[in-house]
PDB file of C-alpha atoms in Angstrom:
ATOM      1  CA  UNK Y   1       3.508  14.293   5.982  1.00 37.00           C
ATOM      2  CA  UNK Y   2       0.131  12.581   6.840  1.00 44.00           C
ATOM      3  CA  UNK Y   3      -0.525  10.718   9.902  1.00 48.00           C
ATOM      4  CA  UNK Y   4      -3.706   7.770   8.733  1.00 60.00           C
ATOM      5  CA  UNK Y   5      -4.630   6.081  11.705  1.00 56.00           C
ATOM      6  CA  UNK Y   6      -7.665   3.194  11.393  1.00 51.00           C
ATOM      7  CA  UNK Y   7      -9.456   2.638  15.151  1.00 50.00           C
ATOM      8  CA  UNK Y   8      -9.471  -0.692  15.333  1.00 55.00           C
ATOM      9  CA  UNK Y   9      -6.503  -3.595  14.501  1.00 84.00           C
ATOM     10  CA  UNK Y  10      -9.346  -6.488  13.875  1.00 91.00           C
ATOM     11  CA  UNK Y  11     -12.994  -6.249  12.686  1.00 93.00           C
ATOM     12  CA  UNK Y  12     -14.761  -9.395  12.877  1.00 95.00           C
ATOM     13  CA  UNK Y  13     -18.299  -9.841  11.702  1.00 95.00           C
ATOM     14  CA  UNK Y  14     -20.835 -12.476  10.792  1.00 96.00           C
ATOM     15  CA  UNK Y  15     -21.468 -13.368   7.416  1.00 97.00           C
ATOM     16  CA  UNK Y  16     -24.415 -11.711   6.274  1.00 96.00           C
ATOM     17  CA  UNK Y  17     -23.875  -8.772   8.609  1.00 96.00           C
ATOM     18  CA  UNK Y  18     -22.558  -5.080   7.356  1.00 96.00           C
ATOM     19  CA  UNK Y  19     -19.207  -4.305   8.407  1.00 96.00           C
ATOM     20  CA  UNK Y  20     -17.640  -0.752   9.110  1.00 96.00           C
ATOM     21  CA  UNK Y  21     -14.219   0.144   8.964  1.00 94.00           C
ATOM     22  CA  UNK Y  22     -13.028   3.553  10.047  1.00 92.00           C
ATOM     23  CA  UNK Y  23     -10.020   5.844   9.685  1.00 91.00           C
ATOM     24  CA  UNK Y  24      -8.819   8.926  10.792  1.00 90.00           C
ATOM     25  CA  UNK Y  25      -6.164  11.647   8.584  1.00 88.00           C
ATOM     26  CA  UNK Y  26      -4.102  14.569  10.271  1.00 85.00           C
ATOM     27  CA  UNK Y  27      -3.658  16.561   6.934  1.00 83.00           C
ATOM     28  CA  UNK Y  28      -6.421  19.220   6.513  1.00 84.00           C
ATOM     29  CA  UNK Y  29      -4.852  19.790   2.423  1.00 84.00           C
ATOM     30  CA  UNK Y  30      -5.950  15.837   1.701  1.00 87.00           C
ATOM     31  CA  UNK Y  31      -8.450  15.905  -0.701  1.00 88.00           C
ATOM     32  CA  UNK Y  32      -8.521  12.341  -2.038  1.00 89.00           C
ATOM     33  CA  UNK Y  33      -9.051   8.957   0.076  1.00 91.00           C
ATOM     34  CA  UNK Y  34      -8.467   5.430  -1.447  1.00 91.00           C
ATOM     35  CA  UNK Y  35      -9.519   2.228  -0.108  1.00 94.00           C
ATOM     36  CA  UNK Y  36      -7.036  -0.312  -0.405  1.00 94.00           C
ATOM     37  CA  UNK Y  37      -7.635  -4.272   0.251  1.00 96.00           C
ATOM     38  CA  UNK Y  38      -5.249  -6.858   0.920  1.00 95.00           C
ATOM     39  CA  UNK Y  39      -5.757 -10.445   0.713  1.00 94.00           C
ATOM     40  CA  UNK Y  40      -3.222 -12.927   2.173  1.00 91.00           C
ATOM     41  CA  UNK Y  41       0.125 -13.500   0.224  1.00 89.00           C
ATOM     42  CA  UNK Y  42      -1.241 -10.470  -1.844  1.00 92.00           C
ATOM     43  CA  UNK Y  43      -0.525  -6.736  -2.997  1.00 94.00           C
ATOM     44  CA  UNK Y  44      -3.422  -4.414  -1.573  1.00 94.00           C
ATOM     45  CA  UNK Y  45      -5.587  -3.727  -4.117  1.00 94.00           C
ATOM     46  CA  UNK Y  46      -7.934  -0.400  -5.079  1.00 92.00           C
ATOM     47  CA  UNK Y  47     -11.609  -0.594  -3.746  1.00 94.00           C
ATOM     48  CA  UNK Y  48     -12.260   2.709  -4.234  1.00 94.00           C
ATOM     49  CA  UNK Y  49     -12.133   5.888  -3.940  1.00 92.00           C
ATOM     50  CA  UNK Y  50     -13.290   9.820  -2.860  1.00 94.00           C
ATOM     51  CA  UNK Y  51     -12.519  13.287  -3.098  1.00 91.00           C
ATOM     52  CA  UNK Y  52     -13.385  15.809  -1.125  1.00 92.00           C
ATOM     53  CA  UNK Y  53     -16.036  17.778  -2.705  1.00 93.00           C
ATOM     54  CA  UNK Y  54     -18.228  14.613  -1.610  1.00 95.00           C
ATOM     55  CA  UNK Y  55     -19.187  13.136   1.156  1.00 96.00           C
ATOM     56  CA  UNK Y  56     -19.967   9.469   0.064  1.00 97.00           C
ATOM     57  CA  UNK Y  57     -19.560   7.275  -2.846  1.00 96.00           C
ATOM     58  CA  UNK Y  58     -21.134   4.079  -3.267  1.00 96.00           C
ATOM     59  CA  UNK Y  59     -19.550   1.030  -5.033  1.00 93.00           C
ATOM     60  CA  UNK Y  60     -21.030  -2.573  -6.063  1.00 91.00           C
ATOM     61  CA  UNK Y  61     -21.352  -3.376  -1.627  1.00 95.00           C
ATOM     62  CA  UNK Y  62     -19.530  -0.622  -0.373  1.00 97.00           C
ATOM     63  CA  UNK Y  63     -19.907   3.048   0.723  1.00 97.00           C
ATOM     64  CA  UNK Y  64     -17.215   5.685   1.570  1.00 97.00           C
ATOM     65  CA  UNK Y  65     -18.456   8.205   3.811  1.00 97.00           C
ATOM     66  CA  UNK Y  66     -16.043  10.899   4.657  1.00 96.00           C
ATOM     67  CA  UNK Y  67     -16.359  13.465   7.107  1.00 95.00           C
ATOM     68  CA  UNK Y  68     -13.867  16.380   7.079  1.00 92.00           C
ATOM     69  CA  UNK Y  69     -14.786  18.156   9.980  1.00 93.00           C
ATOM     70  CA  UNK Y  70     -13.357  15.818  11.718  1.00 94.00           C
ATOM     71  CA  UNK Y  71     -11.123  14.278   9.264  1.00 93.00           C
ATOM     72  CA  UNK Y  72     -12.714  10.982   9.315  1.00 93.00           C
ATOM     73  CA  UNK Y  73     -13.159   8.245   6.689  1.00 93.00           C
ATOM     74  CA  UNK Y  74     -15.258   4.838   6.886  1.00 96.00           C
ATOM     75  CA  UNK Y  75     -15.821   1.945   4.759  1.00 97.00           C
ATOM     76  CA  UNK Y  76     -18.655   0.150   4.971  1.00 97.00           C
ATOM     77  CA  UNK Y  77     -19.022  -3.525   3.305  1.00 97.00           C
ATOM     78  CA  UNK Y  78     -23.083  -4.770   2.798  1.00 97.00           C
ATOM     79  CA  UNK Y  79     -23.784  -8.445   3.455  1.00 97.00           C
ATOM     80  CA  UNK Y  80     -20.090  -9.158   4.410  1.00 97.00           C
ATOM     81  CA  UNK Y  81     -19.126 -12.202   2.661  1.00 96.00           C
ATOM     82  CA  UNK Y  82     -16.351 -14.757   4.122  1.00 95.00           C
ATOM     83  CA  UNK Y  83     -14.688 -13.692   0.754  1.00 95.00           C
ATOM     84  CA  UNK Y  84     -14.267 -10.337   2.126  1.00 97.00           C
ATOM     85  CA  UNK Y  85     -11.997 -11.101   4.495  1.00 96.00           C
ATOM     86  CA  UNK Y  86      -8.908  -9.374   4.318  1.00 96.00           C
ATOM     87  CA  UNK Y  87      -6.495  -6.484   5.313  1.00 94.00           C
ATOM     88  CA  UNK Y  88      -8.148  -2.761   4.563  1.00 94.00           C
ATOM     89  CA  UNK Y  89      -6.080   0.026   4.394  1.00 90.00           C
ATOM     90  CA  UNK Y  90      -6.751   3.400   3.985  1.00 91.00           C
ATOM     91  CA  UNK Y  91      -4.253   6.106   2.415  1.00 89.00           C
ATOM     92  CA  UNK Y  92      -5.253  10.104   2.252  1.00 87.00           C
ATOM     93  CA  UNK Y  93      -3.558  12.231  -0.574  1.00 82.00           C
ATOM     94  CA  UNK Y  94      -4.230  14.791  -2.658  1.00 74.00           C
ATOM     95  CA  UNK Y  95      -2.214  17.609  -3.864  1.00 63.00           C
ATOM     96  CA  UNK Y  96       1.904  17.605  -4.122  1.00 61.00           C
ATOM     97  CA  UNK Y  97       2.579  14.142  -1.810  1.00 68.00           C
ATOM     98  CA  UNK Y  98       2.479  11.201  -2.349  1.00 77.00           C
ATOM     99  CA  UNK Y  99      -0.718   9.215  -0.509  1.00 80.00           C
ATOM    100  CA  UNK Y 100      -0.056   7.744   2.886  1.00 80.00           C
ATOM    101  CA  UNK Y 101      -1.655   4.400   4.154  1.00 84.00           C
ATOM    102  CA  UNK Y 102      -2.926   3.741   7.473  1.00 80.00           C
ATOM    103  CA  UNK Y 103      -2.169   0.855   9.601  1.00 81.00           C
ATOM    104  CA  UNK Y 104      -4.851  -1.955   8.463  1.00 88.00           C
ATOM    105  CA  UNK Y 105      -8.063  -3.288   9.795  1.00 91.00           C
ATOM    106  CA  UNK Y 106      -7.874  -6.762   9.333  1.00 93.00           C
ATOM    107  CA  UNK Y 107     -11.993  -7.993   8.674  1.00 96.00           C
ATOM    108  CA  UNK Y 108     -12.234 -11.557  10.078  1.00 96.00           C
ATOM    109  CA  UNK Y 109     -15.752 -12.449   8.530  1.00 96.00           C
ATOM    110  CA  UNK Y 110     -17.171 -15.775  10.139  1.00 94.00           C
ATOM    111  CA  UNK Y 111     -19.364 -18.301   8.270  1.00 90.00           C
TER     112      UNK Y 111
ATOM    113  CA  UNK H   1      -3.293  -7.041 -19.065  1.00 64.00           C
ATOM    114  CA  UNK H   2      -0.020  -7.995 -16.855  1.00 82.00           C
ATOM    115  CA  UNK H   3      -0.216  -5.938 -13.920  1.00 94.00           C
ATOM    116  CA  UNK H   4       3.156  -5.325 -11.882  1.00 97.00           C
ATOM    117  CA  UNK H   5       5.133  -7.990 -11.825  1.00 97.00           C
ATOM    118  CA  UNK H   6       7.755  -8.665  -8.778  1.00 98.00           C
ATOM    119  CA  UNK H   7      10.903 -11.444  -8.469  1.00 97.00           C
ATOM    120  CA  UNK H   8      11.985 -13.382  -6.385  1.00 97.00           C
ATOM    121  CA  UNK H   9       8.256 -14.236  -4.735  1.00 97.00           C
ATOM    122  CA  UNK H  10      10.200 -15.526  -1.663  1.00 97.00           C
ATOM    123  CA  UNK H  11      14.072 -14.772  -0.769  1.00 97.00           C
ATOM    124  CA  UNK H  12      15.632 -16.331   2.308  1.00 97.00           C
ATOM    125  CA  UNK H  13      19.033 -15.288   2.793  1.00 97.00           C
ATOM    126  CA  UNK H  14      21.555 -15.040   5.489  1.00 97.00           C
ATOM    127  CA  UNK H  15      22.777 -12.080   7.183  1.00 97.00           C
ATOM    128  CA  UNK H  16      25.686 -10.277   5.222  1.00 97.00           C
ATOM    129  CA  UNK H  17      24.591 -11.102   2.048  1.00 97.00           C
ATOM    130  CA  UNK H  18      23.331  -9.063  -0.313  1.00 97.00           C
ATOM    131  CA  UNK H  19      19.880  -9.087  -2.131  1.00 98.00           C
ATOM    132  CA  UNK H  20      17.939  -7.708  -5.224  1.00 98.00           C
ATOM    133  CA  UNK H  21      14.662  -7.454  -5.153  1.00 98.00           C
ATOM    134  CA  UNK H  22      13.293  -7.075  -8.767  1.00 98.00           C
ATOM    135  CA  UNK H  23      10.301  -5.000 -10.456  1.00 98.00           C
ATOM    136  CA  UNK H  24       8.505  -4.303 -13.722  1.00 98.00           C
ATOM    137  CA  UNK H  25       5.417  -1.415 -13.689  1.00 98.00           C
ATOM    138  CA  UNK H  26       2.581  -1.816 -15.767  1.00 97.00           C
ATOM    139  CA  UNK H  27       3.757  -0.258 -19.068  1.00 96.00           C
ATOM    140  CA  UNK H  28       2.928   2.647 -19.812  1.00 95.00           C
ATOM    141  CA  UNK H  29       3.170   3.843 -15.978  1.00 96.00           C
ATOM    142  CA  UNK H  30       5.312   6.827 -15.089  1.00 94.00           C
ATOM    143  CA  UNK H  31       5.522   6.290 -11.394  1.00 94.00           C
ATOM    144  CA  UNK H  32       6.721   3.702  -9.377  1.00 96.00           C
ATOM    145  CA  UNK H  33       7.114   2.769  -5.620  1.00 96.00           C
ATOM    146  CA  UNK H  34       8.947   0.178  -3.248  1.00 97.00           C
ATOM    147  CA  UNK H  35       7.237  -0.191   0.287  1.00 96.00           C
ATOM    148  CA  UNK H  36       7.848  -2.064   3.207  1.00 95.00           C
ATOM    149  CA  UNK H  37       5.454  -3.940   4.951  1.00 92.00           C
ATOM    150  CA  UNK H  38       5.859  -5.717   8.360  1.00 89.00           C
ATOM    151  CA  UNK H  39       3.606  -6.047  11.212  1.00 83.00           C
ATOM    152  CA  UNK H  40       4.966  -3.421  13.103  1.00 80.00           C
ATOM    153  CA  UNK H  41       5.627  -0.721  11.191  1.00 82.00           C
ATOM    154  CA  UNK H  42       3.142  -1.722   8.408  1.00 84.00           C
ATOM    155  CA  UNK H  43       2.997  -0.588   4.576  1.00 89.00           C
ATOM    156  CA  UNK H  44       6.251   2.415   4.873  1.00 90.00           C
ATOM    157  CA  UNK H  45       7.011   4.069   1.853  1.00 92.00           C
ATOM    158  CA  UNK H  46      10.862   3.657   1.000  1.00 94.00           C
ATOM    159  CA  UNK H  47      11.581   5.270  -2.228  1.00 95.00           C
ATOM    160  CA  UNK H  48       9.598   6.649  -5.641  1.00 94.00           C
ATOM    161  CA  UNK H  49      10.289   7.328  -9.574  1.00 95.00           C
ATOM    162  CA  UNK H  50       8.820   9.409 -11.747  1.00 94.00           C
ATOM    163  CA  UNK H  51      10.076   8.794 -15.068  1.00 95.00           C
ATOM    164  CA  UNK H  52      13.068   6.166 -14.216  1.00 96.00           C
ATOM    165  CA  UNK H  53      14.289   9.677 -11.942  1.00 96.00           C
ATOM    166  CA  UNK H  54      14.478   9.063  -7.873  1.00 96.00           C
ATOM    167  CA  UNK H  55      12.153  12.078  -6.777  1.00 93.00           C
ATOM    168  CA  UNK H  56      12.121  11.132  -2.963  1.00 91.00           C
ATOM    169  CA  UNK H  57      14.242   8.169  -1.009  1.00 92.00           C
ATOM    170  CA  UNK H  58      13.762   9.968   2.588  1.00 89.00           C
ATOM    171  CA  UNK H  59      11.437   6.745   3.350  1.00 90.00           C
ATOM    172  CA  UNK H  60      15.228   4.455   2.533  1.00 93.00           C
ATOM    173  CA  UNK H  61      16.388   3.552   6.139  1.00 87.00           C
ATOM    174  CA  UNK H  62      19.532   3.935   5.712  1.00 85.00           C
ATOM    175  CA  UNK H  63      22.817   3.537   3.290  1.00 91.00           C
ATOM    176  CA  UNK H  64      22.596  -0.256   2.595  1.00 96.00           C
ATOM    177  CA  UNK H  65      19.588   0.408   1.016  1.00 97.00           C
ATOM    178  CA  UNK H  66      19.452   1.566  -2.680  1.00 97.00           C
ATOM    179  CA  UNK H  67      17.127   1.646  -5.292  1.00 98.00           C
ATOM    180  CA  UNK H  68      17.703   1.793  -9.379  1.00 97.00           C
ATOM    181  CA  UNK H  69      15.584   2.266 -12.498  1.00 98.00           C
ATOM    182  CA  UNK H  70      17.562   2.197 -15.449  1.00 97.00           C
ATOM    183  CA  UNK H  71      14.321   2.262 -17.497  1.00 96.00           C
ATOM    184  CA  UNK H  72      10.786   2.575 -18.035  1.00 96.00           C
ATOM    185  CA  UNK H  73      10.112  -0.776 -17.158  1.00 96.00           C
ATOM    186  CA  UNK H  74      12.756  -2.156 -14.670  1.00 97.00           C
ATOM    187  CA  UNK H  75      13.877  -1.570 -11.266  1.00 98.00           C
ATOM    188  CA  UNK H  76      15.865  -2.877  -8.247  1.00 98.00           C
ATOM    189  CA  UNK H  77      16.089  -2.552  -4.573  1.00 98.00           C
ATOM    190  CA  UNK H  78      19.220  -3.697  -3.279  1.00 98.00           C
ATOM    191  CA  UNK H  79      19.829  -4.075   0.406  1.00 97.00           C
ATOM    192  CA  UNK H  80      23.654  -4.938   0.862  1.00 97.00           C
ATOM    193  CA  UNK H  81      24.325  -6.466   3.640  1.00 96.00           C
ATOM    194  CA  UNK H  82      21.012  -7.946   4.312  1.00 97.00           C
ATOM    195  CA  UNK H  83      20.486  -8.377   7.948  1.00 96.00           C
ATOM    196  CA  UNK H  84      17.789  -9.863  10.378  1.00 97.00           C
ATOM    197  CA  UNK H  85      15.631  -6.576  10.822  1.00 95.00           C
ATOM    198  CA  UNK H  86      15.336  -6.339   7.359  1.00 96.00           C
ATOM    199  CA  UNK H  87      12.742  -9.187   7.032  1.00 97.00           C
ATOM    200  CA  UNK H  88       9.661  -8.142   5.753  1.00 96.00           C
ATOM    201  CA  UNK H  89       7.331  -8.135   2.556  1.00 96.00           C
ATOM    202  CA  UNK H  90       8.160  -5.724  -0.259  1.00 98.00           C
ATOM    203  CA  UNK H  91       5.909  -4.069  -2.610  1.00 97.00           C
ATOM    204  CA  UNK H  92       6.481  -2.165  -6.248  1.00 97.00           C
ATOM    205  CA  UNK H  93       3.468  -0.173  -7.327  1.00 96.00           C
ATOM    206  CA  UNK H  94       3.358   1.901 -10.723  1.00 96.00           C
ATOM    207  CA  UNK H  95       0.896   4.383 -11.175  1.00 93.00           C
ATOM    208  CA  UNK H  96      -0.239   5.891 -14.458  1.00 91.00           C
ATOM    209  CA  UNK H  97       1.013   9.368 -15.537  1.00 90.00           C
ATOM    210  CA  UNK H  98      -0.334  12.160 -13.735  1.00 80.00           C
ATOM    211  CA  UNK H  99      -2.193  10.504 -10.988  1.00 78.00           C
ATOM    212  CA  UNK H 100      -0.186   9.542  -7.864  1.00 77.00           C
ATOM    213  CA  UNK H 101      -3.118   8.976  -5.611  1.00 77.00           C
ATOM    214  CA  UNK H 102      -4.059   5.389  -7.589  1.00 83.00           C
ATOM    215  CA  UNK H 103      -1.896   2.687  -7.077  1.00 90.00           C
ATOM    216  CA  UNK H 104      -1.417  -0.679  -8.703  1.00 94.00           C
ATOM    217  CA  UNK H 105       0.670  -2.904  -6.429  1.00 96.00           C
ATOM    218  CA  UNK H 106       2.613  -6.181  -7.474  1.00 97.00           C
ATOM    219  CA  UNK H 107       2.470  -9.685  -5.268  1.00 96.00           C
ATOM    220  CA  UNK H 108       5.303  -8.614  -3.109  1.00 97.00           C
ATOM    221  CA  UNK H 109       8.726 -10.330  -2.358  1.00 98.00           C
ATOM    222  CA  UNK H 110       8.475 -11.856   1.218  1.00 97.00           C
ATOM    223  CA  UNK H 111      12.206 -11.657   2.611  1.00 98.00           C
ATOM    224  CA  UNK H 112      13.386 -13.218   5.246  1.00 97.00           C
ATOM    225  CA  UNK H 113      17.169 -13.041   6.738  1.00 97.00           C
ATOM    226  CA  UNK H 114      18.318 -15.264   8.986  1.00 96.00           C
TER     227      UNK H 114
END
């Protein structure tokens, strides 16, 4: 199985500011990383995504860099907005399994 | 488009008694998953379909725990009997045929036994 682990519970920011989530995989044989988010009372929901054969991917505000040297993932989120505020999850998959998430960050973004 | 629709929203139940939680994938999707989230453990996969067929169920915690799909767009999870530990939200997700790695998760059923 994969083991996703995210370094920090709670991110909080300032509005305005650029926010950073990270998260770690154990699997070496992932080869395709989602970013989930999660508002309250709500399903996560795609952000998006990378495979392996790059090392970032930029979105409308956010980046996915992904280091597999070191099996590392990170999210980052331009001019943070108090609408961004929510749970982020990770998941690594890839191949025969099924993705695993990670834990959550939880991004507290302050007005 | 309707994406994946959950029932009940909110169950509160007693302990002993017996509870359906209630799912329909976005049509057209071949896969679908029930997860677990609480603030402990947080989002655990419990069981997945492929084509209404149970492919994996090692994430169920144990026997009073079960899980239909008598079609393509319907299932269940059943937890009979419901106790305490059991509260928690629970997600469906359906993903499209072919591609696990995306998934499009419903509202979740927040259950709570007392």
């Amino acid at each position: 199985g994969e083991s996703v682990g995210l370094h920090l519970p709670t991110l909080s920011v300032q509005e305005g500011d650029n926010s950073i989530i990270n998260c770690a995989y154990s699997n070496s044989a992932s080869d395709y990383f989602i970013w989930y988010k999660q508002e309250s009372g709500k399903g996560p929901q795609f952000i998006i995504d990378i495979r392996s054969n790059m090392d970032k991917r930029q979105g409308q505000r956010v980046t996915v860099l992904l280091n597999k040297t070191v099996k590392h993932l990170s999210l980052q989120i331009a001019a943070t907005q108090p609408g961004d505020s929510a749970v982020y999850f990770c998941a690594a998959g890839g191949g025969s399994y099924i993705p695993t998430f990670g834990r959550g960050t939880s991004l507290i973004v302050h007005p | 488009d309707a994406g994946v629709i959950q029932s009940p929203r909110h169950e509160v139940t007693e302990m002993g008694q017996e509870v359906t939680l209630r799912c329909k994938p976005i049509s057209g999707h071949d896969y679908l998953f029930w997860y677990r989230q609480t603030m402990m453990r947080g989002l655990e996969l419990l069981i997945y379909f492929n084509n209404n067929v149970p492919i994996d169920d090692s994430g169920m915690p144990e026997d009073r725990f079960s899980a239909k799909m008598p079609n393509a767009s319907f299932s269940t999870l059943k937890i009979q009997p419901s106790e305490p530990r059991d509260s928690a939200v629970y997600f469906c997700a359906s993903s499209p045929p072919g591609n696990t790695d995306t998934q499009y998760f419903g509202p979740g059923t927040r259950l709570t036994v007392l």
